[in-house]
Tab-separated table of C-alpha atoms in Angstrom:
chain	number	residue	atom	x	y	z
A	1	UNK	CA	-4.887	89.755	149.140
A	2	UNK	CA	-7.624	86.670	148.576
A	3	UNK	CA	-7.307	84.815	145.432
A	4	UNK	CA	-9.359	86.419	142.684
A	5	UNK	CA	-11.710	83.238	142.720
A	6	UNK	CA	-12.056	82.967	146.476
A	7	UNK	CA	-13.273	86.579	146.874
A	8	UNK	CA	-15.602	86.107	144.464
A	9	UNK	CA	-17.057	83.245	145.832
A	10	UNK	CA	-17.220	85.081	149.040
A	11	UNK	CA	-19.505	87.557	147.173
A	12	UNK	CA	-22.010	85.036	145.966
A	13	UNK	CA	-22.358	84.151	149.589
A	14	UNK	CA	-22.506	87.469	150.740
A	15	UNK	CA	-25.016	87.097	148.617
A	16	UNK	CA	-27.108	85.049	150.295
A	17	UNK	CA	-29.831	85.826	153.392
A	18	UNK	CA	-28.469	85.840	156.697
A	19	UNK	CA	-24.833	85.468	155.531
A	20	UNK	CA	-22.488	88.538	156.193
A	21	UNK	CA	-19.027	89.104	155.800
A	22	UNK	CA	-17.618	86.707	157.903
A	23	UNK	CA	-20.009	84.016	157.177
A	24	UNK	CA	-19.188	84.233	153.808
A	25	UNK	CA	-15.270	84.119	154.389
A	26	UNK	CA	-16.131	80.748	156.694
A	27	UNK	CA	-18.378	79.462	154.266
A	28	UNK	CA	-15.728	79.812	151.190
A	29	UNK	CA	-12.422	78.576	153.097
A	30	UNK	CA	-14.527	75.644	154.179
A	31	UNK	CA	-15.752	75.079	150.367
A	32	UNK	CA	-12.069	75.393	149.925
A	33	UNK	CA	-11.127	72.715	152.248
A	34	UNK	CA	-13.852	70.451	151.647
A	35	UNK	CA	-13.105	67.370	148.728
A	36	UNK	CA	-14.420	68.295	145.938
A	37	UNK	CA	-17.635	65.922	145.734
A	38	UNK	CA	-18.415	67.238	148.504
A	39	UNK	CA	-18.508	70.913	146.790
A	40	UNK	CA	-20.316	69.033	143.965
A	41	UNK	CA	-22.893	67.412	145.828
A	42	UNK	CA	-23.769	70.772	146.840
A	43	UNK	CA	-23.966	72.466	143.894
A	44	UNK	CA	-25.728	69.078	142.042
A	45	UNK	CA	-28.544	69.913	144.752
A	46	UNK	CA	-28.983	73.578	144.212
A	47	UNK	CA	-29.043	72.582	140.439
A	48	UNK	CA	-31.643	69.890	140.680
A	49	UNK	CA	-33.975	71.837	143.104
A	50	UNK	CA	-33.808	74.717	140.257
A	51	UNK	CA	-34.763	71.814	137.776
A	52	UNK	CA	-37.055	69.916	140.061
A	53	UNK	CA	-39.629	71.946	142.067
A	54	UNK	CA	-42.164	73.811	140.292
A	55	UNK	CA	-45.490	74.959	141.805
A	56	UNK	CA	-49.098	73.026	142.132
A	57	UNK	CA	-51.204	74.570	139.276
A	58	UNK	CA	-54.140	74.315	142.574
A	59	UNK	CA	-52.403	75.546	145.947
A	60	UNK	CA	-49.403	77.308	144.303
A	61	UNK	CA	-47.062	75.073	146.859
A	62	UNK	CA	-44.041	73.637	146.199
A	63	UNK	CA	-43.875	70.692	145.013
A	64	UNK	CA	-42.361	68.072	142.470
A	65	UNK	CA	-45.499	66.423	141.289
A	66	UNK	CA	-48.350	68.487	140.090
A	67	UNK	CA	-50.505	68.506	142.031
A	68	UNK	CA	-48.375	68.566	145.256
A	69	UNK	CA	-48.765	65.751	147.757
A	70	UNK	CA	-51.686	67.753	150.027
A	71	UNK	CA	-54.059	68.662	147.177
A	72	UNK	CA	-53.569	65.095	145.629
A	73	UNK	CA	-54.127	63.557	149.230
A	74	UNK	CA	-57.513	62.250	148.603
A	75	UNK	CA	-58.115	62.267	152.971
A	76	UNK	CA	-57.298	66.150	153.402
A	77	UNK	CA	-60.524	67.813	154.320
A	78	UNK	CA	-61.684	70.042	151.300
A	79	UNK	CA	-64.045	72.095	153.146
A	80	UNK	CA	-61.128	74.059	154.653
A	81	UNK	CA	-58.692	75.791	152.977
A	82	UNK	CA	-55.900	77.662	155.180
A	83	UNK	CA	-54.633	80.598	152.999
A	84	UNK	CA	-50.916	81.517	153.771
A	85	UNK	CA	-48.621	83.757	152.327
A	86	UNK	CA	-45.746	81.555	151.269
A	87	UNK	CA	-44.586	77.917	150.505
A	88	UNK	CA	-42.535	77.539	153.951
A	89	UNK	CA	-45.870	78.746	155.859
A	90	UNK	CA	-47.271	75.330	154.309
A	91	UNK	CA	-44.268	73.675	156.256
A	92	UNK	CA	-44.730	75.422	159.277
A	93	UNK	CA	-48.533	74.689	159.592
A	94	UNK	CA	-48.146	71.175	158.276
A	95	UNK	CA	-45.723	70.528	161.193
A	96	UNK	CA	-48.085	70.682	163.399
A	97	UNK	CA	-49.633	67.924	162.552
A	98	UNK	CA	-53.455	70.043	163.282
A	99	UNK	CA	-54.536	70.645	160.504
A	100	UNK	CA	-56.160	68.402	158.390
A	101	UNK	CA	-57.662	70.205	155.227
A	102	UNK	CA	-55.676	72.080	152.043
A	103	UNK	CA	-53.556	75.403	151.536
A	104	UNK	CA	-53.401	78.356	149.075
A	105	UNK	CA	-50.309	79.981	148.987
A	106	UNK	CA	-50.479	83.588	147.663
A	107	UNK	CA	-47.017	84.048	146.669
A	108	UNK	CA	-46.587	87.174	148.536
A	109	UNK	CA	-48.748	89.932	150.370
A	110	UNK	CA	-50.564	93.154	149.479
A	111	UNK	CA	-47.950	95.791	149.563
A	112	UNK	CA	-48.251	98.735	147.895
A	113	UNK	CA	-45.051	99.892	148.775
A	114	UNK	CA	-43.306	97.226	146.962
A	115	UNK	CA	-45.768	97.936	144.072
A	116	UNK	CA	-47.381	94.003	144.727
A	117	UNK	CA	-51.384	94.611	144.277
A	118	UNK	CA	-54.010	91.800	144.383
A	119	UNK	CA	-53.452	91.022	140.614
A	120	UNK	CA	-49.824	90.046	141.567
A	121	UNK	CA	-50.964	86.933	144.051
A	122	UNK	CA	-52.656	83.855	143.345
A	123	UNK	CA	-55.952	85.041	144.297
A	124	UNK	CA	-57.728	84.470	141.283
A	125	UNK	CA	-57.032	80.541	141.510
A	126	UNK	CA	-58.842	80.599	144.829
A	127	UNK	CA	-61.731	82.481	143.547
A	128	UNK	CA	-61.975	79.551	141.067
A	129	UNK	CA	-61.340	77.048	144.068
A	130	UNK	CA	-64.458	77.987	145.715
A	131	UNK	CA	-66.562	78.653	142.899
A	132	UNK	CA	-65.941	75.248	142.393
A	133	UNK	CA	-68.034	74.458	145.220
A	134	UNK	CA	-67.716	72.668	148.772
A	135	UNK	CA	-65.674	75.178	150.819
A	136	UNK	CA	-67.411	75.821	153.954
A	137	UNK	CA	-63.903	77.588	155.682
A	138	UNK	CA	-61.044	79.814	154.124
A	139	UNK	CA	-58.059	80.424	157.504
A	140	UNK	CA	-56.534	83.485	156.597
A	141	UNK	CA	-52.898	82.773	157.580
A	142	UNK	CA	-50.860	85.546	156.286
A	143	UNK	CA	-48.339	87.030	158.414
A	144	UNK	CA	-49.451	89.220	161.362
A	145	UNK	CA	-47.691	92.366	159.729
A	146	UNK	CA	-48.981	95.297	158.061
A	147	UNK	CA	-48.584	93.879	154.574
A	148	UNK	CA	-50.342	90.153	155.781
A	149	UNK	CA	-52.899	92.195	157.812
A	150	UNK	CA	-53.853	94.138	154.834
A	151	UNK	CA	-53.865	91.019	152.400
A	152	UNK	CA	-56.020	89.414	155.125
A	153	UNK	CA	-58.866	92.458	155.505
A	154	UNK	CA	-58.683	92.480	151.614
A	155	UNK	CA	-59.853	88.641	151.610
A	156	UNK	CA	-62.282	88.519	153.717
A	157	UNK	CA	-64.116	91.588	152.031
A	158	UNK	CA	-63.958	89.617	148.754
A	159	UNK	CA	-64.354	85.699	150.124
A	160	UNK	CA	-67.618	86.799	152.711
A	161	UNK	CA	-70.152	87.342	149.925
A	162	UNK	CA	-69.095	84.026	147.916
A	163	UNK	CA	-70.170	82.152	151.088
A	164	UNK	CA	-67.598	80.519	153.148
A	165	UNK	CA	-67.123	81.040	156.530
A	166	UNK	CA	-63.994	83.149	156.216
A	167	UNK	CA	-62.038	82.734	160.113
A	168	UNK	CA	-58.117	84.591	160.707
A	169	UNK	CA	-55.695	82.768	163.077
A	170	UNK	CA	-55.294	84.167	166.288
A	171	UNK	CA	-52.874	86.998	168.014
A	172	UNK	CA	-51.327	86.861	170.627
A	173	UNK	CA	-48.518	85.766	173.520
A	174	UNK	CA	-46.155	83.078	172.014
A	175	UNK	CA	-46.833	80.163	174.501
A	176	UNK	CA	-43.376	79.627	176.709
A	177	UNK	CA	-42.727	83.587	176.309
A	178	UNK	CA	-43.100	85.908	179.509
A	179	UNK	CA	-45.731	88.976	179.325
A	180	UNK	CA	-42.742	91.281	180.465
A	181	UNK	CA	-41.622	91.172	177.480
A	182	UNK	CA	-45.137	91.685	174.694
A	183	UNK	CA	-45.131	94.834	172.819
A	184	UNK	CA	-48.456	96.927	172.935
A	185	UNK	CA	-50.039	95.845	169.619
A	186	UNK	CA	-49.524	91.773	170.807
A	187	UNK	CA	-50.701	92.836	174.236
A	188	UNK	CA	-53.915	94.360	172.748
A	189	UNK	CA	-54.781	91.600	170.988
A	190	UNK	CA	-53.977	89.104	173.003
A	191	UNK	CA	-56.644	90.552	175.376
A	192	UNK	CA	-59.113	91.383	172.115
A	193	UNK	CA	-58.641	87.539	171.663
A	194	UNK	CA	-59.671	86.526	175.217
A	195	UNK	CA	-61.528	83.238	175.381
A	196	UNK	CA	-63.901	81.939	177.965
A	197	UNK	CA	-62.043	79.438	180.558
B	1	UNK	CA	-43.689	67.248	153.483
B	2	UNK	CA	-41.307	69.422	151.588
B	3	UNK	CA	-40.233	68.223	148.042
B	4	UNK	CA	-37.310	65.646	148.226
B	5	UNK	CA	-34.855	67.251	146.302
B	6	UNK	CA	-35.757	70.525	148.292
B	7	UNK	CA	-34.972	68.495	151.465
B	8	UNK	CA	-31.969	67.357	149.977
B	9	UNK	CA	-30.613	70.581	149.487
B	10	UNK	CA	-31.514	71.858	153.064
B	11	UNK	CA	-29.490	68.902	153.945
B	12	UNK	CA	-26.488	69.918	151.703
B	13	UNK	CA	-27.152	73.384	153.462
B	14	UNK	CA	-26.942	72.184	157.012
B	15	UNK	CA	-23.433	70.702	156.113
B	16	UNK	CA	-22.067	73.683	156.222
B	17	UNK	CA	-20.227	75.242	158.996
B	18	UNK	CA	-22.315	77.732	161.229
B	19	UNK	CA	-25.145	76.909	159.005
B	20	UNK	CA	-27.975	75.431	161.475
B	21	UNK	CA	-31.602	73.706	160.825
B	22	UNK	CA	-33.573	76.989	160.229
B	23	UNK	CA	-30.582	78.752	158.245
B	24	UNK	CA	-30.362	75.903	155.668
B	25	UNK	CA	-34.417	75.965	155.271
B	26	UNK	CA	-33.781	79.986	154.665
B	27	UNK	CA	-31.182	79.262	152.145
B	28	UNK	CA	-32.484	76.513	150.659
B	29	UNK	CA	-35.606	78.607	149.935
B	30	UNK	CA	-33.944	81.603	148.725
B	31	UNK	CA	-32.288	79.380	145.784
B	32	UNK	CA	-35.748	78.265	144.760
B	33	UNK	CA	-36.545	81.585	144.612
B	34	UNK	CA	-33.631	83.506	143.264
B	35	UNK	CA	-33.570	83.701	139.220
B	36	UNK	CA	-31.750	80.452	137.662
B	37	UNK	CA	-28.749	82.681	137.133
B	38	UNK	CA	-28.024	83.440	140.243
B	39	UNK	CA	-27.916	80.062	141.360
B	40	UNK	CA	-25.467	79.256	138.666
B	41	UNK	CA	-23.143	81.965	139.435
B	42	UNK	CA	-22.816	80.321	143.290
B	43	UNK	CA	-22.404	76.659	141.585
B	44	UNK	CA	-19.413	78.279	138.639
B	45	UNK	CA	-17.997	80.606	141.784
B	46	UNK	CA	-17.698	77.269	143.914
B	47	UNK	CA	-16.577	75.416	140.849
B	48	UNK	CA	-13.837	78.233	140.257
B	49	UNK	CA	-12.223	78.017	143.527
B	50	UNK	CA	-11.736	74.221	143.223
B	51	UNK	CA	-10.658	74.523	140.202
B	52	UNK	CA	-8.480	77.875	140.309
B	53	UNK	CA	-7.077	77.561	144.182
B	54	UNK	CA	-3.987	75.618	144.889
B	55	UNK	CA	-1.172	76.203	147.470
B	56	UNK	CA	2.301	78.446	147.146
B	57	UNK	CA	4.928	76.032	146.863
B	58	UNK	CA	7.077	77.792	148.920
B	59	UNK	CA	4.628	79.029	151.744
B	60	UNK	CA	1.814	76.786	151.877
B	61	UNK	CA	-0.621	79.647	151.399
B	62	UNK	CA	-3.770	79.644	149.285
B	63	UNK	CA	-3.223	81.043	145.464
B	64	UNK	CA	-4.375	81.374	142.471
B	65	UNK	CA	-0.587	81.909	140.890
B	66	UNK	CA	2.695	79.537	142.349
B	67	UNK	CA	4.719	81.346	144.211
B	68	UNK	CA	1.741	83.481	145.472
B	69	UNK	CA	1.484	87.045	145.448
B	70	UNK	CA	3.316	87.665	148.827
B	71	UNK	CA	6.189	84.813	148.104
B	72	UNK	CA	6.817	86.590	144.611
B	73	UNK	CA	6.391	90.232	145.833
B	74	UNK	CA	10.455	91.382	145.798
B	75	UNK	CA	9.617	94.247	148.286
B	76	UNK	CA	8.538	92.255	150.996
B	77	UNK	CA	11.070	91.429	153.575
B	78	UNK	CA	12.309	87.758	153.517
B	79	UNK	CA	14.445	88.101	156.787
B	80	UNK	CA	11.134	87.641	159.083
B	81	UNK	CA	8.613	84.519	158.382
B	82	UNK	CA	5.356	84.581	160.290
B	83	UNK	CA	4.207	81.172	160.795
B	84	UNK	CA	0.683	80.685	161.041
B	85	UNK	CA	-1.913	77.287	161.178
B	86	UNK	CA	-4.590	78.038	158.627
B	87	UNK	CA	-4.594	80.339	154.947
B	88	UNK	CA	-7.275	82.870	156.493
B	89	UNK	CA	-4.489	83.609	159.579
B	90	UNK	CA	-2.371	84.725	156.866
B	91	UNK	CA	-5.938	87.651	155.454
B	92	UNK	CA	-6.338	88.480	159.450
B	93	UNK	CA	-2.483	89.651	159.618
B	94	UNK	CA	-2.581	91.173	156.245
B	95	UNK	CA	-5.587	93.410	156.694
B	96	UNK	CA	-3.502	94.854	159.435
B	97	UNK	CA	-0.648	96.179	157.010
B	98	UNK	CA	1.443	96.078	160.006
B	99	UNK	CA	3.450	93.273	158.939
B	100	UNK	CA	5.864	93.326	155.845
B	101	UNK	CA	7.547	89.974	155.946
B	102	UNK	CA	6.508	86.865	155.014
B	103	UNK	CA	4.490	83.884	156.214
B	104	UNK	CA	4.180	79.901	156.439
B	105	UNK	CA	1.322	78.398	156.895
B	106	UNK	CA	1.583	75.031	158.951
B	107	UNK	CA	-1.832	73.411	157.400
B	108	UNK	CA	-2.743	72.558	161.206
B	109	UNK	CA	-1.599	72.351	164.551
B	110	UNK	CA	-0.236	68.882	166.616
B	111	UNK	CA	-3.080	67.333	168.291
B	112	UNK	CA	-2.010	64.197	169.129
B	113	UNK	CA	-6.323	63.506	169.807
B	114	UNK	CA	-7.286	64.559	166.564
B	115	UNK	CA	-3.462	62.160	164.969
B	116	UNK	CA	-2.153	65.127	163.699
B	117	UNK	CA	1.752	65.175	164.333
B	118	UNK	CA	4.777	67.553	163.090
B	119	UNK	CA	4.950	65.192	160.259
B	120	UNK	CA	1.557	65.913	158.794
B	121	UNK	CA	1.854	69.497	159.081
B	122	UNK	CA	4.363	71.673	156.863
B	123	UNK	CA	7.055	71.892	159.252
B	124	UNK	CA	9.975	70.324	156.341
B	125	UNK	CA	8.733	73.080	153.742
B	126	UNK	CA	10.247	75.737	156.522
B	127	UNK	CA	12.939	74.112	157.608
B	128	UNK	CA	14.332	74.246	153.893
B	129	UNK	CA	13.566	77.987	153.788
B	130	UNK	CA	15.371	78.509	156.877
B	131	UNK	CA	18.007	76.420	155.645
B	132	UNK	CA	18.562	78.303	152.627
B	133	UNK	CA	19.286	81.278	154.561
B	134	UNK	CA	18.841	84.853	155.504
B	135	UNK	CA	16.095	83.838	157.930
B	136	UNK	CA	16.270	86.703	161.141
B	137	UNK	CA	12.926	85.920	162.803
B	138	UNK	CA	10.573	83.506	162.808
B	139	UNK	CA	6.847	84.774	164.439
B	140	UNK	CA	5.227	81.956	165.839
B	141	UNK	CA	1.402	83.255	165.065
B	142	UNK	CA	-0.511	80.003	166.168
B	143	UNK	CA	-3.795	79.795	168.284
B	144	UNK	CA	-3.762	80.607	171.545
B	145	UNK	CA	-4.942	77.115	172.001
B	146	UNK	CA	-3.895	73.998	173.639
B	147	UNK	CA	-2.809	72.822	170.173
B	148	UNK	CA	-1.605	76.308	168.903
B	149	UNK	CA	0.663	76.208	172.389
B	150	UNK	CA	2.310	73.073	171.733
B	151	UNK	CA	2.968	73.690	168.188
B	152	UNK	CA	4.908	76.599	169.120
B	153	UNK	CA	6.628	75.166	171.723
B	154	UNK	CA	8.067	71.902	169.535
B	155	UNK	CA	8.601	74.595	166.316
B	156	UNK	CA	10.593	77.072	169.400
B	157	UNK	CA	12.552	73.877	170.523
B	158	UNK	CA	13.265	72.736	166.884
B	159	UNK	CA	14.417	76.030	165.069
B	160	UNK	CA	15.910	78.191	167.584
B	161	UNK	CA	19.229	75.767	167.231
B	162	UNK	CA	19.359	76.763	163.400
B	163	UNK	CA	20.318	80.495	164.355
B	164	UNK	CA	16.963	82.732	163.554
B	165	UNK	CA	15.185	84.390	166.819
B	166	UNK	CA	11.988	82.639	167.560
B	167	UNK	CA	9.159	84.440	168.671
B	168	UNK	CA	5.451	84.579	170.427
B	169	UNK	CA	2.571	86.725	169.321
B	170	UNK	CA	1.588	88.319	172.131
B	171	UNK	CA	-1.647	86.970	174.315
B	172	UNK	CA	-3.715	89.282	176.285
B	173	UNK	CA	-7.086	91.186	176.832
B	174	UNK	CA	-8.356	92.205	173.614
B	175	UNK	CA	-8.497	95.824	172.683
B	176	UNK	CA	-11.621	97.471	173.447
B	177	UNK	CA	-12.978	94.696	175.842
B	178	UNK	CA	-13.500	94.737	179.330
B	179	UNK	CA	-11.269	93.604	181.692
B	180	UNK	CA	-14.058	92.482	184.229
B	181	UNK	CA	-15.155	89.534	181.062
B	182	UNK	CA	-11.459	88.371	181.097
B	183	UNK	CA	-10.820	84.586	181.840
B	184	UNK	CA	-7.708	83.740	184.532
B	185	UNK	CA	-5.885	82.193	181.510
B	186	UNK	CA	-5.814	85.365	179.392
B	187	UNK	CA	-5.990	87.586	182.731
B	188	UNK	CA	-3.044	85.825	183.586
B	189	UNK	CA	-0.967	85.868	180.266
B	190	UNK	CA	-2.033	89.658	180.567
B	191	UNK	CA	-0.096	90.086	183.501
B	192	UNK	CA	3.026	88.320	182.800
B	193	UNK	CA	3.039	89.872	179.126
B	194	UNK	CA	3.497	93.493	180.729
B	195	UNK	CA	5.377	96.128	179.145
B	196	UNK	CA	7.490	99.189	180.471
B	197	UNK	CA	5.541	102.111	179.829
């Protein structure tokens, strides 16, 4: 009983991650209700981010200058380079405020279920990254799941012999959380990763 | 650290209603990463609406044709008006396919905080349908609000004069709930809304 136009919008949100039916129904009446700058503003934004932000021919982050703002940053420690999976890890790490040196984003995780093989990431440009010389540290960052855990084994196998000291971020209880509540595998490592007091 | 125009469209994002921090960043990322297409189709699919949409002349609601599908259907019954606040009332009702009258849609509720009065809503449009007669019953379908309340109670005091019966939509505990998570005011409304059995 929708107009044609307004379901179809609905859709395209539907679409969308995270949005489900009634999301999408909000999100459409309120596009319908909203002036229509507003509505264009919007869409101006999605167009100009698909025009916009391309990818640092270095880190693979996101970025609109090439090379993006960290790798160009001439005081970012070179020595260490924290390898994550992708460009909103950079975000997430960089807010912080801890770490001081560069990233390489892989663009995705070993997954062989999903058909994505080593070729597929951007491993190759790190290869060249450290043959260029003057990486003492890689960070293996990837996501604590079976895909980033496999990426992360598969790394350090191939980074070891070229050098650097190749180090995997830590696993464990999220600080504020209550032990009640950790599932086996976090509780294992969490006391695998027990440090001296 | 993110790209401006990246950040700007997070922003556009968070705009939205029910759309928080962390939900725009998700969004915001899934357009860079979703084929240039697909972004288009949201931006033409928003465009359309704004474009397409208007209001039925005679019913307020939301269209893509004047009168709308309902207003211009000749087997619906034109005795009984359902009078609702908002366009998506009107989809809740009809997904029911209990109802086979037809409805007007108020564009609000009075809420003398927010300066909306009778005047601003489309009380006039109603009062010439009723006028024009054949009008049996007129459904008063509002919120069960503070605002939804008094809009039924000045439409109750200003039509039942001009002959039609004038009724509620019955308030109560929901169907499938408990009645043990019922508030007084519902609990209450419950009670004095019983029914011979």
């Amino acid at each position: 009983m929708l107009p044609e136009s307004l379901q179809h919008l609905i859709d395209q949100f539907k679409r969308l991650p995270g949005i489900g039916g009634k999301s999408a129904q909000r999100l459409a009446f309120h596009v319908l209700r909203t002036p229509r700058e507003d509505a264009e503003r919007l869409c101006e934004a999605i167009r100009l981010v698909k025009d916009r932000v391309t990818y640092c021919t270095i880190c693979s982050n996101i970025t609109d200058a090439d090379p993006c703002l960290i790798c160009a940053d001439q005081s970012r420690d070179r020595t260490s380079i924290c390898v994550v999976e992708e460009p909103q890890n950079v975000h997430v790490i960089e807010k912080t405020r801890g770490f001081r040196g560069t990233y390489h984003v892989l663009m995705g995780a070993i997954s062989p279920l999903a058909g994505v093989g080593p070729d597929d990431l951007k491993i190759k440009d790190l290869l060249v990254r450290i043959g260029a010389g003057g990486v003492e540290e890689i960070i293996l960052a990837t996501n604590p799941t079976v895909e980033g855990e496999a990426t992360a084994i598969y790394l350090a196998r191939l980074l070891k012999p070229l050098g650097p000291r190749v180090t995997r971020i830590a696993m464990g209880i999220p600080v504020g959380s209550d032990i009640e509540y950790a599932d086996d595998l976090t509780m294992t490592r969490a006391m695998e990763g027990r440090r001296e007091l």
